[in-house]
mmCIF file with all atom_site columns, C-alpha atoms in Angstrom:
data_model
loop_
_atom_site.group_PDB
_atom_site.id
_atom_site.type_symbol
_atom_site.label_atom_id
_atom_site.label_alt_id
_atom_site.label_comp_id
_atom_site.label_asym_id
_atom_site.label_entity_id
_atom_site.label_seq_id
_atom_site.pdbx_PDB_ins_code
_atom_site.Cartn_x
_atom_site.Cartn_y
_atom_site.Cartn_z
_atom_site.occupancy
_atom_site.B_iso_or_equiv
_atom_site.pdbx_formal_charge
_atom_site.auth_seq_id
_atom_site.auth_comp_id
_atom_site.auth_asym_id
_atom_site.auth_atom_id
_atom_site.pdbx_PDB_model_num
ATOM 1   C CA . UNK A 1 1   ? -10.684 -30.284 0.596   1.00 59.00 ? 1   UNK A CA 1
ATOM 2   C CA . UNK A 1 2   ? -13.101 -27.526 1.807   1.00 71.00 ? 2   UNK A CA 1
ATOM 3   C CA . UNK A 1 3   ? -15.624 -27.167 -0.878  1.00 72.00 ? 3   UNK A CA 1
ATOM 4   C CA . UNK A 1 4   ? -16.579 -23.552 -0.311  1.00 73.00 ? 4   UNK A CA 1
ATOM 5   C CA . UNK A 1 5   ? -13.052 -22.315 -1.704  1.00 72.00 ? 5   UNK A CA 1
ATOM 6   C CA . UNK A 1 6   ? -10.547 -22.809 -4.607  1.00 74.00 ? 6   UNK A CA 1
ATOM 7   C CA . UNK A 1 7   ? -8.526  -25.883 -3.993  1.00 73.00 ? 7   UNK A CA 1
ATOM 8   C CA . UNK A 1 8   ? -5.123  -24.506 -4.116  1.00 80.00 ? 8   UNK A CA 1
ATOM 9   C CA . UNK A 1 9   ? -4.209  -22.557 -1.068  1.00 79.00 ? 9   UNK A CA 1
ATOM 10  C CA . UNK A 1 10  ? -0.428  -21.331 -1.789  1.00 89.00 ? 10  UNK A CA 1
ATOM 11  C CA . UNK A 1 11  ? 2.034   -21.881 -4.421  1.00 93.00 ? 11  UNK A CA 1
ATOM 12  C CA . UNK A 1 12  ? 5.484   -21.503 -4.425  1.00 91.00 ? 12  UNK A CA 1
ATOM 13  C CA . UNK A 1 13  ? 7.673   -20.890 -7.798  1.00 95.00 ? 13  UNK A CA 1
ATOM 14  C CA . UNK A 1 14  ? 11.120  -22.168 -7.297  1.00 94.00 ? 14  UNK A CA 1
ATOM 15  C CA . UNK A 1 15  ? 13.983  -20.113 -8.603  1.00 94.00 ? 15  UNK A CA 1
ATOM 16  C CA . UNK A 1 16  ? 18.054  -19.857 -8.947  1.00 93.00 ? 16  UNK A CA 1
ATOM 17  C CA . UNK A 1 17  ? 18.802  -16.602 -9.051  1.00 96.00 ? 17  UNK A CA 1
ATOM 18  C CA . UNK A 1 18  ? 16.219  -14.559 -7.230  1.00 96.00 ? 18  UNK A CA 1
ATOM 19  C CA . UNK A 1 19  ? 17.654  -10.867 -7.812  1.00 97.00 ? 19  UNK A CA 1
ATOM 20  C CA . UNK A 1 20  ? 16.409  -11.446 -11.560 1.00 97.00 ? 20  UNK A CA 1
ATOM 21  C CA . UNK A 1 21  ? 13.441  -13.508 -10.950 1.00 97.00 ? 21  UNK A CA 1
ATOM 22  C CA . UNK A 1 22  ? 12.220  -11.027 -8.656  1.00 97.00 ? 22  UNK A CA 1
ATOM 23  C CA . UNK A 1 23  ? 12.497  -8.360  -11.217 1.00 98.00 ? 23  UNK A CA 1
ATOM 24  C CA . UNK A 1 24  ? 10.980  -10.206 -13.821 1.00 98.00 ? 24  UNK A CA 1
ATOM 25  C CA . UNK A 1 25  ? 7.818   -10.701 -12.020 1.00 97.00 ? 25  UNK A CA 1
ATOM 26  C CA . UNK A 1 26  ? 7.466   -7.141  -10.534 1.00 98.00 ? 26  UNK A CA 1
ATOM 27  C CA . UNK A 1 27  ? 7.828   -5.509  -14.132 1.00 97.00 ? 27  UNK A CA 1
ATOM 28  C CA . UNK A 1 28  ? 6.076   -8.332  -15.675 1.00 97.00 ? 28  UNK A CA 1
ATOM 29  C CA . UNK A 1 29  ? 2.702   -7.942  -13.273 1.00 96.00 ? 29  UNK A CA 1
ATOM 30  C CA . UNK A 1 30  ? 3.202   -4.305  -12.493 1.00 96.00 ? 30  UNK A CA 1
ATOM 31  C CA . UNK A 1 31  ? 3.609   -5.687  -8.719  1.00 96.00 ? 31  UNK A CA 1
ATOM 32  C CA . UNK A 1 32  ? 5.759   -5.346  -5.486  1.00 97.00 ? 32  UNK A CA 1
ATOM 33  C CA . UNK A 1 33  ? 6.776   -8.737  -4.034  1.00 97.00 ? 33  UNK A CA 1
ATOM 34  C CA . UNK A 1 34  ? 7.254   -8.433  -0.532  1.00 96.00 ? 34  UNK A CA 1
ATOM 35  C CA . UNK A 1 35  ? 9.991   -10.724 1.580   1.00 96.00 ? 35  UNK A CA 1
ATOM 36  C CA . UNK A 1 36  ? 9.266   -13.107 4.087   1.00 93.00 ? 36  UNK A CA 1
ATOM 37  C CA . UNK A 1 37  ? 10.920  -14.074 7.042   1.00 89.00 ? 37  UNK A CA 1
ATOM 38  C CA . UNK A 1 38  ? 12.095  -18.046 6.791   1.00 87.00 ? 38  UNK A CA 1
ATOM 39  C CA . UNK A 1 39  ? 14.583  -19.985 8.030   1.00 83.00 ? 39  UNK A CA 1
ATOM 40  C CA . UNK A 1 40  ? 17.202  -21.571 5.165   1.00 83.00 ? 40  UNK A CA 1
ATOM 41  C CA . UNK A 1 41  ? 14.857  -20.451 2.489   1.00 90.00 ? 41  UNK A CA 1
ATOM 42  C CA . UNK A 1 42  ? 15.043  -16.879 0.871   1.00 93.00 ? 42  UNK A CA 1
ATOM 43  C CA . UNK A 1 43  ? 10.784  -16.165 0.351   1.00 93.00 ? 43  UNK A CA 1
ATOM 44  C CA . UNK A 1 44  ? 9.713   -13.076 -1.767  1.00 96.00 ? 44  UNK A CA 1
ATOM 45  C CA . UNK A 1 45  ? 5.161   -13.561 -1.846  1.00 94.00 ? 45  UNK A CA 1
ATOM 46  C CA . UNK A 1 46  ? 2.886   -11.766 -4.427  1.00 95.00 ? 46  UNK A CA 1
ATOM 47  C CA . UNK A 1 47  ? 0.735   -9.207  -3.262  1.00 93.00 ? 47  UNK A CA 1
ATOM 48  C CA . UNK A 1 48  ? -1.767  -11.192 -0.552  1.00 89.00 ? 48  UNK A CA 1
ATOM 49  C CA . UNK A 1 49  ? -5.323  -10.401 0.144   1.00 88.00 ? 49  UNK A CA 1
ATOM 50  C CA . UNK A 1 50  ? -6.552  -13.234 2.503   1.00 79.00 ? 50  UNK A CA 1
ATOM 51  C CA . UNK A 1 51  ? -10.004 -12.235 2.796   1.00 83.00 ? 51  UNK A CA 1
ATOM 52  C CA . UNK A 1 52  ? -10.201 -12.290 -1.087  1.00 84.00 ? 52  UNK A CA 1
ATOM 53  C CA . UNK A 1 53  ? -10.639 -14.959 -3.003  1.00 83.00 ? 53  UNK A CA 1
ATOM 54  C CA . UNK A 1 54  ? -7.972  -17.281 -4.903  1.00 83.00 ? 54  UNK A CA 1
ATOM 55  C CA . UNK A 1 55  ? -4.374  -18.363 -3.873  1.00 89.00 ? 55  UNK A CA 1
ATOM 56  C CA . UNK A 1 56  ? -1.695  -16.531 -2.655  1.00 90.00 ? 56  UNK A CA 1
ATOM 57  C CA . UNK A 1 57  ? 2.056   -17.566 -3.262  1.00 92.00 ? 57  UNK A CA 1
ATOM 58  C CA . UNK A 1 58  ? 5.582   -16.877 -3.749  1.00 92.00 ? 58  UNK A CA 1
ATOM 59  C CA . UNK A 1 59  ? 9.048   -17.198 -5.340  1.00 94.00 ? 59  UNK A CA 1
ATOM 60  C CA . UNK A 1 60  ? 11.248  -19.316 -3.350  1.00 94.00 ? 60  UNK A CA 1
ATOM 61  C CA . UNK A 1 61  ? 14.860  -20.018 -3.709  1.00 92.00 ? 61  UNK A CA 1
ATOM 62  C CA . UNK A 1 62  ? 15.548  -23.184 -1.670  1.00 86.00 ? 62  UNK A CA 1
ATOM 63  C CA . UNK A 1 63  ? 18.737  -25.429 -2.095  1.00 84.00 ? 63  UNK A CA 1
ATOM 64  C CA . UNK A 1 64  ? 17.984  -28.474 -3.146  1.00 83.00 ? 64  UNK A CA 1
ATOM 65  C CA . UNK A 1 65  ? 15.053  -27.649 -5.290  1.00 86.00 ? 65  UNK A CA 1
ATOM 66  C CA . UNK A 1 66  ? 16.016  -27.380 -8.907  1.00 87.00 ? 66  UNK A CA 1
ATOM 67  C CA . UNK A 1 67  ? 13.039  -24.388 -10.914 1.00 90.00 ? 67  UNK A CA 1
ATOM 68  C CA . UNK A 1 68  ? 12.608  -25.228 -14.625 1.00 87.00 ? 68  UNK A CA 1
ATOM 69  C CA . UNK A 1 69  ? 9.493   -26.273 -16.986 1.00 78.00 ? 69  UNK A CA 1
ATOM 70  C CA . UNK A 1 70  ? 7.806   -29.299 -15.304 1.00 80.00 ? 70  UNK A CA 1
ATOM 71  C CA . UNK A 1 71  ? 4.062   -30.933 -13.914 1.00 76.00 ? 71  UNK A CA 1
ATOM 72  C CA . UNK A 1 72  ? 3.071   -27.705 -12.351 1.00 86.00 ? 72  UNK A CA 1
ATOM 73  C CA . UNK A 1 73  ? 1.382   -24.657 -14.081 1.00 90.00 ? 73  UNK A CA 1
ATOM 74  C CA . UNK A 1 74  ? 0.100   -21.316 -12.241 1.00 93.00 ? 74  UNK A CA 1
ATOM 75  C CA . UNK A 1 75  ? -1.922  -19.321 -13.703 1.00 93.00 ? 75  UNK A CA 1
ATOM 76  C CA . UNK A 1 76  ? -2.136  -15.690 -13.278 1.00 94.00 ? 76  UNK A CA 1
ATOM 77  C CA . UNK A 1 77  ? -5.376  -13.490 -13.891 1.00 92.00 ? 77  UNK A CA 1
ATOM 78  C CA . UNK A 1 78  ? -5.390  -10.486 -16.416 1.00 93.00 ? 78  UNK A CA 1
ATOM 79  C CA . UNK A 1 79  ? -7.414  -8.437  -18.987 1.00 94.00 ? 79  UNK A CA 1
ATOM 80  C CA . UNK A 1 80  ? -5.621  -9.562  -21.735 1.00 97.00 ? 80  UNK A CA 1
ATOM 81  C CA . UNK A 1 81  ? -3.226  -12.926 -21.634 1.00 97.00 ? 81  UNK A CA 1
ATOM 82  C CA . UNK A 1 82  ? -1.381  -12.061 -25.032 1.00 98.00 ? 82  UNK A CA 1
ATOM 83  C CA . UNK A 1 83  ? -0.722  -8.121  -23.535 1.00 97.00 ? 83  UNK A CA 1
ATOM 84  C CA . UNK A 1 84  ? 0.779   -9.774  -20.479 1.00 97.00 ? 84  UNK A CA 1
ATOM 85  C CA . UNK A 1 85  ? 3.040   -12.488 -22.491 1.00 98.00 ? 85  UNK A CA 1
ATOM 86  C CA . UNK A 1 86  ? 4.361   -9.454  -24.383 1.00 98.00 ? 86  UNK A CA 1
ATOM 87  C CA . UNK A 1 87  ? 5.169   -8.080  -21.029 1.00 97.00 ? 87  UNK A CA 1
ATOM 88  C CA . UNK A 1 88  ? 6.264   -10.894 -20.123 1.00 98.00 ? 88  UNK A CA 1
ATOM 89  C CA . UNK A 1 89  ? 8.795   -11.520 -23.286 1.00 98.00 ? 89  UNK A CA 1
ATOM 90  C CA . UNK A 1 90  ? 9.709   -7.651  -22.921 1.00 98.00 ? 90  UNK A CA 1
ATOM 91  C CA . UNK A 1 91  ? 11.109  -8.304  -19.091 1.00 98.00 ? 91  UNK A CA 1
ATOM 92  C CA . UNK A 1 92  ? 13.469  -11.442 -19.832 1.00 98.00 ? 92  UNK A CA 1
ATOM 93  C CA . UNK A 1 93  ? 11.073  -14.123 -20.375 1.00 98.00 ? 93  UNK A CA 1
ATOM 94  C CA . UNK A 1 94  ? 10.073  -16.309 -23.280 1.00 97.00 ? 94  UNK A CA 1
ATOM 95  C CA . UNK A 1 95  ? 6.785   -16.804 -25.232 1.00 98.00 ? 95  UNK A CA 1
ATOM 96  C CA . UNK A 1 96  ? 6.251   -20.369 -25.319 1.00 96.00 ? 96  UNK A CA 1
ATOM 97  C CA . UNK A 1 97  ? 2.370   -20.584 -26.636 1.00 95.00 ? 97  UNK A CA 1
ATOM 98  C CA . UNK A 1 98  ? 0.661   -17.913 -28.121 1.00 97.00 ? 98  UNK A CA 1
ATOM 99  C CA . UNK A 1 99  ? -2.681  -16.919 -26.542 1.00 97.00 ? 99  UNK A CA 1
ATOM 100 C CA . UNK A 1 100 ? -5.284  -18.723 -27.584 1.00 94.00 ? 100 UNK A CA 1
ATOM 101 C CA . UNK A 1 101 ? -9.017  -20.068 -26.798 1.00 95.00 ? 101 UNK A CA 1
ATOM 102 C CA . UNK A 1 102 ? -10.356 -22.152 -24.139 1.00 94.00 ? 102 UNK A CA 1
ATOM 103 C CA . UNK A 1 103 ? -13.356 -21.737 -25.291 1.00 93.00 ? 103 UNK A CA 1
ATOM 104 C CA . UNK A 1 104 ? -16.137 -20.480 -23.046 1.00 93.00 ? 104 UNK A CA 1
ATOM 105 C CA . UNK A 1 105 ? -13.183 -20.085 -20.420 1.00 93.00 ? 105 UNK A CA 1
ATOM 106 C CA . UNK A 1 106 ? -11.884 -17.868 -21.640 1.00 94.00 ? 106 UNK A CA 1
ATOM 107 C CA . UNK A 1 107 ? -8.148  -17.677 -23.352 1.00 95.00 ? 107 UNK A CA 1
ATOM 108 C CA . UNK A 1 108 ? -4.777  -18.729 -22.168 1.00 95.00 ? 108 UNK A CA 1
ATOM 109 C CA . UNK A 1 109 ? -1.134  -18.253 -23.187 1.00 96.00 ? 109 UNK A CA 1
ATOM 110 C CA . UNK A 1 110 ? 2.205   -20.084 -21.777 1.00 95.00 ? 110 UNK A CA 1
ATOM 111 C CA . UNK A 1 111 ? 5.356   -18.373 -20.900 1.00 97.00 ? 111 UNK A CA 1
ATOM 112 C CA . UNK A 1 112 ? 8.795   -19.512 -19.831 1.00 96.00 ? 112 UNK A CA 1
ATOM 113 C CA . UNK A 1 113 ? 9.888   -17.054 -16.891 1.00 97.00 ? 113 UNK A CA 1
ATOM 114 C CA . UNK A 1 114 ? 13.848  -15.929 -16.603 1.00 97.00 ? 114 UNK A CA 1
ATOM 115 C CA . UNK A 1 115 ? 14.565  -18.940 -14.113 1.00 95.00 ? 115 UNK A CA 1
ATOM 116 C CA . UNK A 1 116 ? 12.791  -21.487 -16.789 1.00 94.00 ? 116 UNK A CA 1
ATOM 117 C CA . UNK A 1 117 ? 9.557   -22.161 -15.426 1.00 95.00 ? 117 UNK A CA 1
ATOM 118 C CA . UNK A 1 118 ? 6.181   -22.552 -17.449 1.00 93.00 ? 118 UNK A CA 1
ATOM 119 C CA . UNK A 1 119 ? 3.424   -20.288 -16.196 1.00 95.00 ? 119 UNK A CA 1
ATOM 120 C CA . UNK A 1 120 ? 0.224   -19.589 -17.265 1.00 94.00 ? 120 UNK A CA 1
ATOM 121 C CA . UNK A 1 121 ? -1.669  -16.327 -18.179 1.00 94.00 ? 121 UNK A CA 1
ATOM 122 C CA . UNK A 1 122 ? -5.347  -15.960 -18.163 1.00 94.00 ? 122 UNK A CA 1
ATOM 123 C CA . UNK A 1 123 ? -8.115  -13.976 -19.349 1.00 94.00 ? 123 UNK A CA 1
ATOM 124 C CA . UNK A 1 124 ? -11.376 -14.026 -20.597 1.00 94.00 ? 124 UNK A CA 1
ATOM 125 C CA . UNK A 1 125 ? -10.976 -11.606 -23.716 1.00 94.00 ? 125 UNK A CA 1
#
């Protein structure tokens, strides 16, 4: 592990039906995901800034690779987590905990996407 940069490098956030996960992220985020070319797996990445810091990543719909609440958690970067969990109940998704502190962290909330997956929402106000 290079210790001059954050230790995750990529993520990928496995879905079923891609059409609406796709959708949920873009309104969600107020972003355009943008396809990418790949053999046997359909790839849609996040905005990507290499020379900026942080990780860049992806929804992926792969067979063989079930999406639902498990051991991984992303967490995405905003002004205000509990702004962007209303966003994020408003486009399909569910409110699973309400923001709250992480102390001098900042705060945090958990939401269930439309494919099932827990993600996490960050901010420091």
């Amino acid at each position: 592990m290079n210790a001059n940069r954050n230790p995750v490098g990529w993520f990928e956030i496995y879905v079923q039906d891609i059409d609406r996960a796709k959708a949920f992220y873009e309104k969600t985020f107020d972003v355009t995901l943008q396809r990418l070319e790949s053999p046997e797996i359909e790839l849609w990445a996040f905005p990507m800034k290499p020379e900026a810091p942080g990780s860049a990543g992806a929804l992926v719909k792969m067979i063989g690779k079930d999406s639902g609440s498990g051991g991984t958690i992303v967490y995405f970067p905003g002004a205000d987590c509990a702004a962007m969990a209303t966003r994020a109940a408003t486009n399909g998704g569910r409110i699973h905990t309400e923001k709250k502190s992480i102390g001098e962290y900042g705060f945090i909330a958990l939401v269930l996407d439309t494919e099932g997956n827990l993600i996490g929402l960050h901010s420091m106000k």
